[in-house]
């Protein structure tokens, strides 16, 4: 292949521009998305949850979660009014295929969907020795899959048990709050699949988000508030027996 | 203490004590007459430093080595630490983009509604108004364009030599990607509806529930109900 001097002079800057584009790497988000404009969280409305397991299946499909591991799961509580501190909790396969039919008795039943609480002061990010997990500027706790060593410190540190080590990749994984969806203006896969609206993605920095009115008018609680994690998974109608 | 013989004679210590006292006095006197002793003292001192520096070549060589190692550290660090590390905090800011590049598999109800406005109209008037399309029809994957490979820095290239990247599955086209040729499978209503509406004491009391065996005896729910607007009295029944 012969290249004349003229061709070379045209090709060189073109190659430089192309190389520059390669060096620039992946664009951070879709162009209209500004991280500083958002502070994401989740509203979980316990009285609305029917334990169908749609969220668990949707999450597994959307995020390629291996079988037997969960980024979100549903627990069924069975609590007697006399012994609130010892609830009977089941979560067969994370509630993926629903729950066995429960017979009416003198105890109360309810479902509690669980997931990463996307804590503002998350214990899991504080223990990471290599800076592989972090709270993003828009309030989502994420894991850098290239930096994670799989030491599992974070798996132990999470007070809510929301992390696991992926058996194939041998790195820590967790709910990303469907970061690839929320940055494109979509809701999370679990919220998309929830038939009763028991889960709602909320943006605490959006003044028009109905979450502000909801938090003002409802008794909303986070899990393990005594741990001061700044959890952003808000539970409406949370029973005191939930751990 | 009675059995212990004291071997120390105070007279052995006395000369030492005296010497100390004498030196202390001398020291005190020299400080007292500092103005007169200072020039000689300082001259002696600087001479001492200079005489030591004459043989201090090894110190300079060591310092040079130190500087060289520091420069090597800076150069290695420049190549090993990714450019975006520390942009927002103690992590690689590019990881945010990589996570955001994950392909979505649920198209979102807005995508469905763009074409199926008739279903939307019917659904929005019925009891299933708040049930999104893919809650029943399953993920109608929207394949996003594959992200360009991230910048391979020295560290990443070294890692790639040892650990081969995971092979990625080829994307599966579904209805939302190619609506004309890929038709989604219709869900089996006997299974689908039962998932939510099977009676159980654990479900909220206000939620419509039936015992499928008693209610329909194995007949498909859509024989009588329209899944998009299931209430019998709302004109939604078939």
CSV table of C-alpha atoms in Angstrom, one decimal:
chain,number,residue,atom,x,y,z
A,1,UNK,CA,0.0,0.0,0.0
A,2,UNK,CA,1.5,3.3,-1.1
A,3,UNK,CA,0.5,6.4,0.7
A,4,UNK,CA,1.5,9.8,-0.7
A,5,UNK,CA,2.7,12.6,1.4
A,6,UNK,CA,-0.6,14.4,0.8
A,7,UNK,CA,-2.6,11.4,2.0
A,8,UNK,CA,-0.4,11.0,5.0
A,9,UNK,CA,-1.0,14.6,6.0
A,10,UNK,CA,-4.7,14.0,5.8
A,11,UNK,CA,-4.6,10.7,7.6
A,12,UNK,CA,-2.4,11.7,10.5
A,13,UNK,CA,-4.8,14.3,12.1
A,14,UNK,CA,-7.7,11.9,11.4
A,15,UNK,CA,-5.9,9.2,13.3
A,16,UNK,CA,-5.1,11.6,16.1
A,17,UNK,CA,-8.8,12.5,16.4
A,18,UNK,CA,-9.8,8.9,16.4
A,19,UNK,CA,-7.2,8.0,19.0
A,20,UNK,CA,-8.4,10.8,21.2
A,21,UNK,CA,-12.0,9.4,20.9
A,22,UNK,CA,-10.7,6.0,22.0
A,23,UNK,CA,-8.8,7.5,24.9
A,24,UNK,CA,-11.9,9.4,26.0
A,25,UNK,CA,-13.5,6.0,26.8
A,26,UNK,CA,-17.2,5.5,27.6
A,27,UNK,CA,-19.4,8.5,28.0
A,28,UNK,CA,-20.6,8.7,31.6
A,29,UNK,CA,-24.3,8.9,31.1
A,30,UNK,CA,-26.8,9.8,28.5
A,31,UNK,CA,-26.2,13.4,27.6
A,32,UNK,CA,-29.2,14.9,29.3
A,33,UNK,CA,-28.5,13.3,32.7
A,34,UNK,CA,-26.7,15.4,35.3
A,35,UNK,CA,-25.6,13.5,38.4
A,36,UNK,CA,-25.8,16.6,40.6
A,37,UNK,CA,-29.5,17.0,39.9
A,38,UNK,CA,-30.5,13.7,41.5
A,39,UNK,CA,-30.5,11.9,44.9
A,40,UNK,CA,-32.0,8.5,44.4
A,41,UNK,CA,-33.9,6.4,46.9
A,42,UNK,CA,-36.7,3.9,47.0
A,43,UNK,CA,-40.1,3.9,48.6
A,44,UNK,CA,-41.5,0.5,49.6
A,45,UNK,CA,-45.1,0.4,50.6
A,46,UNK,CA,-45.6,-2.7,52.7
A,47,UNK,CA,-49.4,-2.7,52.8
A,48,UNK,CA,-49.4,-2.9,49.0
A,49,UNK,CA,-47.0,-5.9,48.6
A,50,UNK,CA,-48.7,-9.1,47.7
A,51,UNK,CA,-45.6,-11.3,47.6
A,52,UNK,CA,-45.9,-12.3,43.9
A,53,UNK,CA,-42.1,-12.2,43.4
A,54,UNK,CA,-42.3,-10.2,40.2
A,55,UNK,CA,-39.6,-7.8,41.4
A,56,UNK,CA,-37.2,-10.6,42.2
A,57,UNK,CA,-37.6,-12.2,38.8
A,58,UNK,CA,-37.4,-8.8,37.0
A,59,UNK,CA,-34.2,-7.9,38.9
A,60,UNK,CA,-32.6,-11.3,38.1
A,61,UNK,CA,-33.5,-10.9,34.4
A,62,UNK,CA,-32.4,-7.3,34.1
A,63,UNK,CA,-29.1,-7.6,36.0
A,64,UNK,CA,-28.1,-11.2,35.1
A,65,UNK,CA,-28.2,-12.2,38.8
A,66,UNK,CA,-27.1,-15.8,39.2
A,67,UNK,CA,-29.5,-18.4,40.6
A,68,UNK,CA,-29.6,-18.5,44.4
A,69,UNK,CA,-28.3,-14.9,44.7
A,70,UNK,CA,-30.5,-11.9,45.1
A,71,UNK,CA,-30.2,-8.1,44.7
A,72,UNK,CA,-33.7,-7.9,45.9
A,73,UNK,CA,-35.8,-10.5,47.7
A,74,UNK,CA,-39.1,-10.7,49.5
A,75,UNK,CA,-39.6,-11.9,53.1
A,76,UNK,CA,-42.9,-13.1,54.6
A,77,UNK,CA,-43.3,-12.3,58.2
A,78,UNK,CA,-45.6,-14.2,60.5
A,79,UNK,CA,-45.9,-12.5,63.9
A,80,UNK,CA,-47.9,-13.1,67.0
A,81,UNK,CA,-49.0,-10.1,68.9
A,82,UNK,CA,-47.6,-11.6,72.1
A,83,UNK,CA,-44.1,-12.3,70.8
A,84,UNK,CA,-43.1,-9.6,68.5
A,85,UNK,CA,-39.4,-10.1,68.9
A,86,UNK,CA,-39.5,-13.6,67.4
A,87,UNK,CA,-41.2,-13.3,64.1
A,88,UNK,CA,-41.4,-16.4,61.8
A,89,UNK,CA,-39.7,-15.3,58.6
A,90,UNK,CA,-39.6,-17.2,55.3
A,91,UNK,CA,-38.2,-16.3,51.9
A,92,UNK,CA,-38.3,-19.4,49.7
A,93,UNK,CA,-35.8,-18.8,46.8
A,94,UNK,CA,-36.0,-15.1,47.7
A,95,UNK,CA,-39.7,-15.2,47.0
A,96,UNK,CA,-38.9,-15.5,43.3
A,97,UNK,CA,-41.7,-17.9,42.6
A,98,UNK,CA,-44.1,-16.5,45.2
A,99,UNK,CA,-45.0,-17.9,48.6
A,100,UNK,CA,-46.9,-21.0,49.8
A,101,UNK,CA,-50.6,-20.3,50.5
A,102,UNK,CA,-51.0,-19.2,54.1
A,103,UNK,CA,-54.0,-20.3,56.2
A,104,UNK,CA,-55.7,-17.8,58.4
A,105,UNK,CA,-54.7,-18.0,62.0
A,106,UNK,CA,-54.5,-15.6,65.0
A,107,UNK,CA,-51.1,-14.2,63.9
A,108,UNK,CA,-50.5,-11.5,61.4
A,109,UNK,CA,-48.8,-11.9,58.1
A,110,UNK,CA,-47.1,-9.3,55.8
A,111,UNK,CA,-44.5,-9.2,53.1
A,112,UNK,CA,-41.3,-7.1,53.3
A,113,UNK,CA,-39.4,-6.6,50.0
A,114,UNK,CA,-35.7,-6.0,50.8
A,115,UNK,CA,-32.9,-4.5,48.7
A,116,UNK,CA,-29.9,-2.3,49.0
A,117,UNK,CA,-30.8,0.7,51.1
A,118,UNK,CA,-28.4,3.0,49.1
A,119,UNK,CA,-27.2,4.4,52.4
A,120,UNK,CA,-25.8,7.9,52.5
A,121,UNK,CA,-23.2,6.9,55.0
A,122,UNK,CA,-22.9,3.3,53.8
A,123,UNK,CA,-20.8,0.9,56.0
A,124,UNK,CA,-20.0,-1.2,52.9
A,125,UNK,CA,-18.1,1.6,51.1
A,126,UNK,CA,-16.1,2.5,54.2
A,127,UNK,CA,-14.5,-0.9,54.5
A,128,UNK,CA,-13.5,-1.4,50.9
A,129,UNK,CA,-9.7,-1.5,50.9
A,130,UNK,CA,-9.2,-0.7,47.2
A,131,UNK,CA,-11.9,2.0,46.5
A,132,UNK,CA,-14.0,-0.3,44.4
A,133,UNK,CA,-17.3,0.6,46.0
A,134,UNK,CA,-18.6,4.1,46.5
A,135,UNK,CA,-21.6,6.3,46.8
A,136,UNK,CA,-22.0,8.0,43.4
A,137,UNK,CA,-22.7,11.8,43.3
A,138,UNK,CA,-26.4,11.0,42.7
A,139,UNK,CA,-26.6,8.8,45.8
A,140,UNK,CA,-26.4,5.3,44.5
A,141,UNK,CA,-24.0,2.8,46.1
A,142,UNK,CA,-22.1,1.2,43.2
A,143,UNK,CA,-19.3,-1.3,42.7
A,144,UNK,CA,-16.4,-0.9,40.2
A,145,UNK,CA,-16.2,-4.5,38.8
A,146,UNK,CA,-12.7,-3.9,37.5
A,147,UNK,CA,-11.3,-2.8,40.9
A,148,UNK,CA,-13.1,-5.2,43.2
A,149,UNK,CA,-10.8,-8.0,44.5
A,150,UNK,CA,-13.7,-10.1,45.9
A,151,UNK,CA,-12.3,-9.8,49.5
A,152,UNK,CA,-15.9,-9.7,50.8
A,153,UNK,CA,-15.3,-7.2,53.5
A,154,UNK,CA,-18.3,-5.3,52.2
A,155,UNK,CA,-20.5,-8.4,52.2
A,156,UNK,CA,-19.8,-8.6,56.0
A,157,UNK,CA,-20.1,-4.9,56.6
A,158,UNK,CA,-23.6,-4.5,55.0
A,159,UNK,CA,-26.0,-4.5,58.0
A,160,UNK,CA,-28.9,-5.4,55.6
A,161,UNK,CA,-27.2,-8.4,53.9
A,162,UNK,CA,-27.6,-6.9,50.4
A,163,UNK,CA,-24.3,-8.0,48.9
A,164,UNK,CA,-23.0,-11.2,47.5
A,165,UNK,CA,-19.9,-12.5,45.7
A,166,UNK,CA,-20.7,-13.5,42.2
A,167,UNK,CA,-19.6,-17.1,41.9
A,168,UNK,CA,-18.4,-16.7,38.2
A,169,UNK,CA,-16.8,-13.3,38.4
A,170,UNK,CA,-15.6,-13.6,42.0
A,171,UNK,CA,-16.4,-9.9,42.6
A,172,UNK,CA,-18.9,-8.3,44.9
A,173,UNK,CA,-22.3,-7.5,43.4
A,174,UNK,CA,-25.4,-5.7,44.6
A,175,UNK,CA,-28.4,-3.7,43.6
A,176,UNK,CA,-27.3,-0.8,41.4
A,177,UNK,CA,-30.8,0.8,41.6
A,178,UNK,CA,-30.8,-0.1,37.9
A,179,UNK,CA,-28.3,2.7,37.4
A,180,UNK,CA,-28.3,2.0,33.6
A,181,UNK,CA,-32.1,2.6,33.5
A,182,UNK,CA,-32.5,5.6,35.9
A,183,UNK,CA,-29.8,7.5,34.0
A,184,UNK,CA,-31.9,7.0,30.9
A,185,UNK,CA,-35.1,8.3,32.4
A,186,UNK,CA,-36.5,4.8,33.0
A,187,UNK,CA,-37.6,3.4,36.4
A,188,UNK,CA,-35.9,0.4,37.9
A,189,UNK,CA,-36.8,-3.1,36.7
A,190,UNK,CA,-38.4,-4.1,40.0
A,191,UNK,CA,-40.6,-0.9,40.0
A,192,UNK,CA,-41.5,-1.6,36.3
A,193,UNK,CA,-42.5,-5.1,37.1
A,194,UNK,CA,-44.3,-4.5,40.4
A,195,UNK,CA,-48.1,-4.9,39.7
A,196,UNK,CA,-49.3,-3.1,42.8
A,197,UNK,CA,-47.0,-0.1,43.0
A,198,UNK,CA,-45.5,-1.3,46.2
A,199,UNK,CA,-42.1,-0.1,45.1
A,200,UNK,CA,-41.4,3.4,43.8
A,201,UNK,CA,-38.2,4.9,42.7
A,202,UNK,CA,-37.8,8.3,44.3
A,203,UNK,CA,-35.6,11.3,43.5
A,204,UNK,CA,-35.2,13.3,46.7
A,205,UNK,CA,-33.6,16.2,44.8
A,206,UNK,CA,-36.6,16.6,42.5
A,207,UNK,CA,-39.0,19.0,44.2
A,208,UNK,CA,-41.9,17.7,42.1
A,209,UNK,CA,-41.4,14.1,43.2
A,210,UNK,CA,-44.5,12.9,45.2
A,211,UNK,CA,-42.1,11.4,47.8
A,212,UNK,CA,-41.9,14.7,49.6
A,213,UNK,CA,-45.7,14.8,50.2
A,214,UNK,CA,-45.7,11.1,51.0
A,215,UNK,CA,-43.0,11.4,53.6
A,216,UNK,CA,-44.8,14.3,55.2
A,217,UNK,CA,-48.1,12.5,55.5
A,218,UNK,CA,-47.2,8.9,56.3
A,219,UNK,CA,-45.4,7.0,59.0
A,220,UNK,CA,-42.3,6.1,57.1
A,221,UNK,CA,-39.3,4.2,58.6
A,222,UNK,CA,-36.0,2.9,57.4
A,223,UNK,CA,-34.5,-0.4,58.4
A,224,UNK,CA,-32.1,-0.4,61.4
A,225,UNK,CA,-32.2,3.4,61.9
A,226,UNK,CA,-30.1,2.9,65.0
A,227,UNK,CA,-27.1,2.1,62.8
A,228,UNK,CA,-27.2,5.7,61.4
A,229,UNK,CA,-26.5,4.5,57.8
A,230,UNK,CA,-28.6,7.2,56.3
A,231,UNK,CA,-30.6,4.5,54.5
A,232,UNK,CA,-32.7,5.7,51.5
A,233,UNK,CA,-35.1,2.7,51.2
A,234,UNK,CA,-38.1,4.2,52.9
A,235,UNK,CA,-40.6,1.7,54.2
A,236,UNK,CA,-44.3,2.7,54.7
A,237,UNK,CA,-46.2,0.7,57.3
A,238,UNK,CA,-43.1,-1.1,58.6
A,239,UNK,CA,-43.9,-3.4,61.5
A,240,UNK,CA,-41.7,-3.2,64.6
A,241,UNK,CA,-40.8,-6.9,64.3
A,242,UNK,CA,-38.9,-6.4,61.0
A,243,UNK,CA,-35.2,-6.9,61.3
B,1,UNK,CA,17.0,-7.1,103.7
B,2,UNK,CA,19.0,-8.6,106.5
B,3,UNK,CA,20.7,-11.3,104.4
B,4,UNK,CA,21.7,-9.0,101.6
B,5,UNK,CA,25.2,-7.5,101.8
B,6,UNK,CA,25.5,-4.0,100.4
B,7,UNK,CA,28.5,-4.3,98.1
B,8,UNK,CA,28.4,-0.6,97.1
B,9,UNK,CA,30.6,1.7,99.0
B,10,UNK,CA,29.4,5.2,98.8
B,11,UNK,CA,33.0,6.3,98.4
B,12,UNK,CA,33.0,4.8,94.9
B,13,UNK,CA,30.3,7.1,93.8
B,14,UNK,CA,31.7,10.2,95.4
B,15,UNK,CA,34.3,11.1,92.7
B,16,UNK,CA,31.6,10.8,90.0
B,17,UNK,CA,29.2,13.0,91.9
B,18,UNK,CA,31.9,15.5,92.4
B,19,UNK,CA,32.8,15.4,88.7
B,20,UNK,CA,29.3,16.0,87.8
B,21,UNK,CA,28.9,18.9,90.2
B,22,UNK,CA,32.1,20.4,88.9
B,23,UNK,CA,31.0,20.0,85.2
B,24,UNK,CA,27.7,21.5,86.1
B,25,UNK,CA,29.4,24.5,87.7
B,26,UNK,CA,31.5,24.9,84.6
B,27,UNK,CA,28.5,24.7,82.3
B,28,UNK,CA,26.6,27.2,84.4
B,29,UNK,CA,29.6,29.5,84.4
B,30,UNK,CA,30.0,29.3,80.6
B,31,UNK,CA,26.3,30.1,80.1
B,32,UNK,CA,26.6,32.9,82.6
B,33,UNK,CA,29.5,34.4,80.6
B,34,UNK,CA,27.9,33.6,77.3
B,35,UNK,CA,28.6,37.0,75.7
B,36,UNK,CA,32.3,36.4,76.0
B,37,UNK,CA,32.3,32.7,75.1
B,38,UNK,CA,30.0,32.8,72.1
B,39,UNK,CA,32.4,33.7,69.3
B,40,UNK,CA,34.8,30.9,70.1
B,41,UNK,CA,32.0,28.5,70.7
B,42,UNK,CA,30.2,29.2,67.4
B,43,UNK,CA,33.4,29.0,65.5
B,44,UNK,CA,34.1,25.6,67.0
B,45,UNK,CA,30.6,24.5,66.1
B,46,UNK,CA,30.6,25.5,62.4
B,47,UNK,CA,34.0,24.0,62.0
B,48,UNK,CA,32.6,20.8,63.3
B,49,UNK,CA,29.7,20.8,60.7
B,50,UNK,CA,32.0,21.6,57.8
B,51,UNK,CA,34.4,18.9,58.8
B,52,UNK,CA,31.6,16.4,58.8
B,53,UNK,CA,30.2,17.6,55.4
B,54,UNK,CA,33.6,17.0,53.8
B,55,UNK,CA,32.9,13.2,54.1
B,56,UNK,CA,29.1,13.5,53.5
B,57,UNK,CA,29.2,12.4,49.8
B,58,UNK,CA,27.4,9.2,50.7
B,59,UNK,CA,24.6,11.2,52.2
B,60,UNK,CA,24.1,13.2,49.0
B,61,UNK,CA,24.2,10.0,47.0
B,62,UNK,CA,21.5,8.5,49.2
B,63,UNK,CA,19.4,11.6,48.9
B,64,UNK,CA,19.8,11.4,45.1
B,65,UNK,CA,18.7,7.8,45.2
B,66,UNK,CA,15.7,8.9,47.2
B,67,UNK,CA,14.7,11.6,44.7
B,68,UNK,CA,15.2,9.2,41.9
B,69,UNK,CA,12.9,6.6,43.5
B,70,UNK,CA,10.3,9.3,44.2
B,71,UNK,CA,10.4,10.2,40.5
B,72,UNK,CA,10.1,6.5,39.5
B,73,UNK,CA,7.1,6.3,41.9
B,74,UNK,CA,5.5,9.3,40.3
B,75,UNK,CA,6.0,7.9,36.8
B,76,UNK,CA,4.6,4.4,37.8
B,77,UNK,CA,1.7,6.0,39.6
B,78,UNK,CA,0.9,8.1,36.5
B,79,UNK,CA,0.5,5.0,34.4
B,80,UNK,CA,-1.0,2.7,37.0
B,81,UNK,CA,-3.7,5.0,38.6
B,82,UNK,CA,-6.5,5.6,36.2
B,83,UNK,CA,-7.1,9.2,35.0
B,84,UNK,CA,-10.5,9.3,36.6
B,85,UNK,CA,-9.5,8.0,40.0
B,86,UNK,CA,-10.4,10.7,42.6
B,87,UNK,CA,-12.5,12.8,40.3
B,88,UNK,CA,-15.5,12.5,42.7
B,89,UNK,CA,-13.9,10.6,45.6
B,90,UNK,CA,-11.7,7.7,46.4
B,91,UNK,CA,-12.8,5.7,43.4
B,92,UNK,CA,-12.6,5.5,39.6
B,93,UNK,CA,-15.2,7.9,38.2
B,94,UNK,CA,-15.2,6.0,34.9
B,95,UNK,CA,-16.8,3.0,36.7
B,96,UNK,CA,-20.0,5.0,36.9
B,97,UNK,CA,-20.1,5.2,33.1
B,98,UNK,CA,-19.4,1.5,32.8
B,99,UNK,CA,-22.2,0.6,35.1
B,100,UNK,CA,-24.5,2.9,33.3
B,101,UNK,CA,-23.6,1.1,30.0
B,102,UNK,CA,-25.3,-2.2,31.2
B,103,UNK,CA,-27.9,-3.1,28.6
B,104,UNK,CA,-31.5,-2.8,29.8
B,105,UNK,CA,-33.8,-5.7,29.3
B,106,UNK,CA,-37.1,-4.2,30.3
B,107,UNK,CA,-38.2,-1.7,27.6
B,108,UNK,CA,-40.4,0.3,30.0
B,109,UNK,CA,-44.2,0.8,29.6
B,110,UNK,CA,-43.7,4.1,27.7
B,111,UNK,CA,-42.1,2.1,24.8
B,112,UNK,CA,-45.0,-0.3,24.6
B,113,UNK,CA,-47.6,2.5,24.9
B,114,UNK,CA,-46.1,4.3,21.9
B,115,UNK,CA,-47.6,1.6,19.6
B,116,UNK,CA,-50.3,-0.1,21.7
B,117,UNK,CA,-52.4,3.0,22.5
B,118,UNK,CA,-55.6,0.9,22.3
B,119,UNK,CA,-54.4,-1.4,25.1
B,120,UNK,CA,-53.4,1.7,27.1
B,121,UNK,CA,-56.8,3.2,26.7
B,122,UNK,CA,-58.6,0.0,27.9
B,123,UNK,CA,-56.1,-0.6,30.7
B,124,UNK,CA,-56.2,2.9,32.1
B,125,UNK,CA,-59.9,2.6,32.7
B,126,UNK,CA,-59.7,-0.8,34.4
B,127,UNK,CA,-58.5,-2.2,37.6
B,128,UNK,CA,-55.0,-3.0,36.1
B,129,UNK,CA,-54.3,0.6,35.2
B,130,UNK,CA,-51.2,0.6,37.4
B,131,UNK,CA,-49.9,-2.7,36.2
B,132,UNK,CA,-47.1,-2.1,33.7
B,133,UNK,CA,-47.1,-4.1,30.5
B,134,UNK,CA,-43.9,-6.1,31.3
B,135,UNK,CA,-45.2,-7.1,34.7
B,136,UNK,CA,-47.2,-9.7,32.8
B,137,UNK,CA,-45.6,-9.9,29.4
B,138,UNK,CA,-42.1,-10.3,30.7
B,139,UNK,CA,-39.0,-8.4,29.6
B,140,UNK,CA,-39.2,-7.2,26.0
B,141,UNK,CA,-35.5,-6.4,25.9
B,142,UNK,CA,-34.3,-3.2,24.4
B,143,UNK,CA,-30.8,-3.9,23.2
B,144,UNK,CA,-28.6,-0.8,23.6
B,145,UNK,CA,-25.6,-0.3,21.3
B,146,UNK,CA,-22.6,-2.0,22.7
B,147,UNK,CA,-20.4,0.5,24.6
B,148,UNK,CA,-16.9,1.2,23.1
B,149,UNK,CA,-14.2,-0.6,25.0
B,150,UNK,CA,-12.8,1.5,27.9
B,151,UNK,CA,-9.3,2.9,27.7
B,152,UNK,CA,-6.8,0.1,28.4
B,153,UNK,CA,-4.2,1.5,30.7
B,154,UNK,CA,-1.0,-0.3,31.6
B,155,UNK,CA,-2.5,-1.9,34.6
B,156,UNK,CA,-5.6,-3.1,32.7
B,157,UNK,CA,-3.4,-4.5,29.9
B,158,UNK,CA,-1.4,-6.4,32.4
B,159,UNK,CA,-4.5,-7.8,34.1
B,160,UNK,CA,-5.9,-8.7,30.7
B,161,UNK,CA,-2.8,-10.8,30.0
B,162,UNK,CA,-3.6,-13.0,33.0
B,163,UNK,CA,-7.4,-12.8,33.3
B,164,UNK,CA,-9.3,-13.2,30.0
B,165,UNK,CA,-12.4,-11.1,29.9
B,166,UNK,CA,-15.7,-12.9,30.2
B,167,UNK,CA,-17.2,-13.8,26.9
B,168,UNK,CA,-20.5,-11.9,26.4
B,169,UNK,CA,-23.6,-13.6,25.2
B,170,UNK,CA,-24.9,-12.3,21.8
B,171,UNK,CA,-27.9,-10.0,22.3
B,172,UNK,CA,-31.3,-11.6,21.9
B,173,UNK,CA,-33.7,-9.5,19.9
B,174,UNK,CA,-37.1,-9.2,21.4
B,175,UNK,CA,-40.4,-7.5,20.6
B,176,UNK,CA,-39.3,-4.0,21.6
B,177,UNK,CA,-36.2,-4.2,19.3
B,178,UNK,CA,-38.0,-5.6,16.3
B,179,UNK,CA,-41.7,-5.3,16.7
B,180,UNK,CA,-42.6,-6.5,13.2
B,181,UNK,CA,-40.8,-9.8,13.2
B,182,UNK,CA,-40.5,-10.8,16.9
B,183,UNK,CA,-43.9,-11.4,18.5
B,184,UNK,CA,-43.9,-12.0,22.2
B,185,UNK,CA,-45.4,-15.2,23.5
B,186,UNK,CA,-48.8,-14.7,25.2
B,187,UNK,CA,-48.6,-15.6,28.9
B,188,UNK,CA,-50.7,-18.5,30.2
B,189,UNK,CA,-53.3,-16.8,32.3
B,190,UNK,CA,-54.0,-19.9,34.5
B,191,UNK,CA,-50.4,-19.5,35.8
B,192,UNK,CA,-50.0,-15.7,35.4
B,193,UNK,CA,-53.1,-14.5,37.2
B,194,UNK,CA,-52.8,-17.1,40.0
B,195,UNK,CA,-49.4,-15.7,40.9
B,196,UNK,CA,-51.0,-12.5,42.2
B,197,UNK,CA,-54.6,-13.5,42.8
B,198,UNK,CA,-54.4,-16.9,44.6
B,199,UNK,CA,-56.0,-16.4,48.0
B,200,UNK,CA,-53.6,-16.4,50.9
B,201,UNK,CA,-54.0,-15.1,54.5
B,202,UNK,CA,-50.6,-13.4,54.0
B,203,UNK,CA,-51.9,-11.0,51.3
B,204,UNK,CA,-53.4,-7.6,52.1
B,205,UNK,CA,-57.1,-8.0,53.0
B,206,UNK,CA,-58.3,-5.5,50.3
B,207,UNK,CA,-56.6,-7.3,47.5
B,208,UNK,CA,-58.8,-9.3,45.2
B,209,UNK,CA,-58.1,-13.0,45.8
B,210,UNK,CA,-59.6,-16.3,44.7
B,211,UNK,CA,-59.0,-20.0,45.2
B,212,UNK,CA,-58.3,-20.9,41.6
B,213,UNK,CA,-59.6,-24.5,41.9
B,214,UNK,CA,-62.9,-23.3,43.3
B,215,UNK,CA,-63.2,-20.2,41.1
B,216,UNK,CA,-62.5,-21.5,37.6
B,217,UNK,CA,-61.7,-25.2,38.0
B,218,UNK,CA,-58.6,-25.0,35.8
B,219,UNK,CA,-60.2,-22.9,33.1
B,220,UNK,CA,-58.0,-20.1,31.7
B,221,UNK,CA,-58.8,-16.8,33.4
B,222,UNK,CA,-59.0,-15.0,30.0
B,223,UNK,CA,-62.0,-17.1,29.0
B,224,UNK,CA,-64.1,-14.8,31.2
B,225,UNK,CA,-61.9,-11.9,32.1
B,226,UNK,CA,-60.0,-9.5,29.9
B,227,UNK,CA,-56.6,-9.3,31.5
B,228,UNK,CA,-56.2,-5.6,30.5
B,229,UNK,CA,-59.4,-4.7,32.3
B,230,UNK,CA,-60.4,-7.6,34.4
B,231,UNK,CA,-63.5,-6.4,36.4
B,232,UNK,CA,-66.7,-8.1,35.2
B,233,UNK,CA,-68.9,-5.0,36.0
B,234,UNK,CA,-66.7,-2.5,34.3
B,235,UNK,CA,-67.6,-3.7,30.8
B,236,UNK,CA,-64.2,-5.3,30.6
B,237,UNK,CA,-65.4,-8.9,30.6
B,238,UNK,CA,-65.4,-10.9,27.4
